[in-house]
């Protein structure tokens, strides 16, 4: 499956960065919560995932997150997630950057990851900014409150908010220094992640895309593998393992 130009990049010390988007979660049955897919009661995601909506009606926003958390808690990591967790075990210089907030990569076993849009299993105190895990489904109290008495909010990046500057800096550093960039299930239109393949390519990385459809990233990719993450990634990881074994039998 893999061309020689890619095989020769695969070594035990290879710096591999994987970027994932909504496509891999969709294969686990997680809706994108955008457009028609995101309709809940009569609201669209764009009306609820904002700090303005939260200030106006925190209960409504939390009821929506409680519903989403319920759906996600019933979803399972798919073979694509498991293959990416296997890559973390195979290559010490592995890192994952995900745009997904569902926590499925953690459940699959990934620990070296930047969740650039946050994670809806974490909550943040609106007064102190402290972040804690919260896996309660359904929530006992809506809206949930911190021990200090202030409201908790989902630890996710809402429409109109900036990414965490540390997460962004870390991600750019990883992308600019990698040997191989694997981009999975992302449409390539949401910035700043959409620019990452160009950043990597400019500095000589091999850019590999896995997506059922052609995307703006396809034009910069050295290789695009067309198919579902759950079907393509397990085979890809098997090939990577074989190349590594051949080098270090
Ligand atoms: Zn607090």
PDB file of N, CA and C and ligand atoms in Angstrom, residues 125 127-128 130 146 148 150, ligand 1:
ATOM      1  N   UNK A 125     -13.897  26.243  36.013  1.00  0.00           N
ATOM      2  CA  UNK A 125     -14.550  27.215  36.884  1.00  0.00           C
ATOM      3  C   UNK A 125     -14.516  28.582  36.207  1.00  0.00           C
ATOM      4  N   UNK A 127     -14.845  31.350  37.579  1.00  0.00           N
ATOM      5  CA  UNK A 127     -14.193  32.369  38.403  1.00  0.00           C
ATOM      6  C   UNK A 127     -12.688  32.121  38.489  1.00  0.00           C
ATOM      7  N   UNK A 128     -12.309  30.865  38.791  1.00  0.00           N
ATOM      8  CA  UNK A 128     -10.888  30.582  39.061  1.00  0.00           C
ATOM      9  C   UNK A 128     -10.133  30.048  37.840  1.00  0.00           C
ATOM     10  N   UNK A 130      -9.906  27.006  37.039  1.00  0.00           N
ATOM     11  CA  UNK A 130      -9.403  25.653  37.299  1.00  0.00           C
ATOM     12  C   UNK A 130     -10.179  24.637  36.465  1.00  0.00           C
ATOM     13  N   UNK A 146     -18.931  25.016  40.826  1.00  0.00           N
ATOM     14  CA  UNK A 146     -17.633  24.726  41.439  1.00  0.00           C
ATOM     15  C   UNK A 146     -17.790  24.745  42.959  1.00  0.00           C
ATOM     16  N   UNK A 148     -16.243  26.556  44.842  1.00  0.00           N
ATOM     17  CA  UNK A 148     -16.176  27.957  45.262  1.00  0.00           C
ATOM     18  C   UNK A 148     -17.519  28.661  45.072  1.00  0.00           C
ATOM     19  N   UNK A 150     -19.009  29.359  42.118  1.00  0.00           N
ATOM     20  CA  UNK A 150     -19.189  29.924  40.770  1.00  0.00           C
ATOM     21  C   UNK A 150     -19.670  28.846  39.801  1.00  0.00           C
TER      22      UNK A 150
HETATM   23 ZN1  LIG B   1     -14.300  27.846  41.420  1.00  0.00          ZN
END
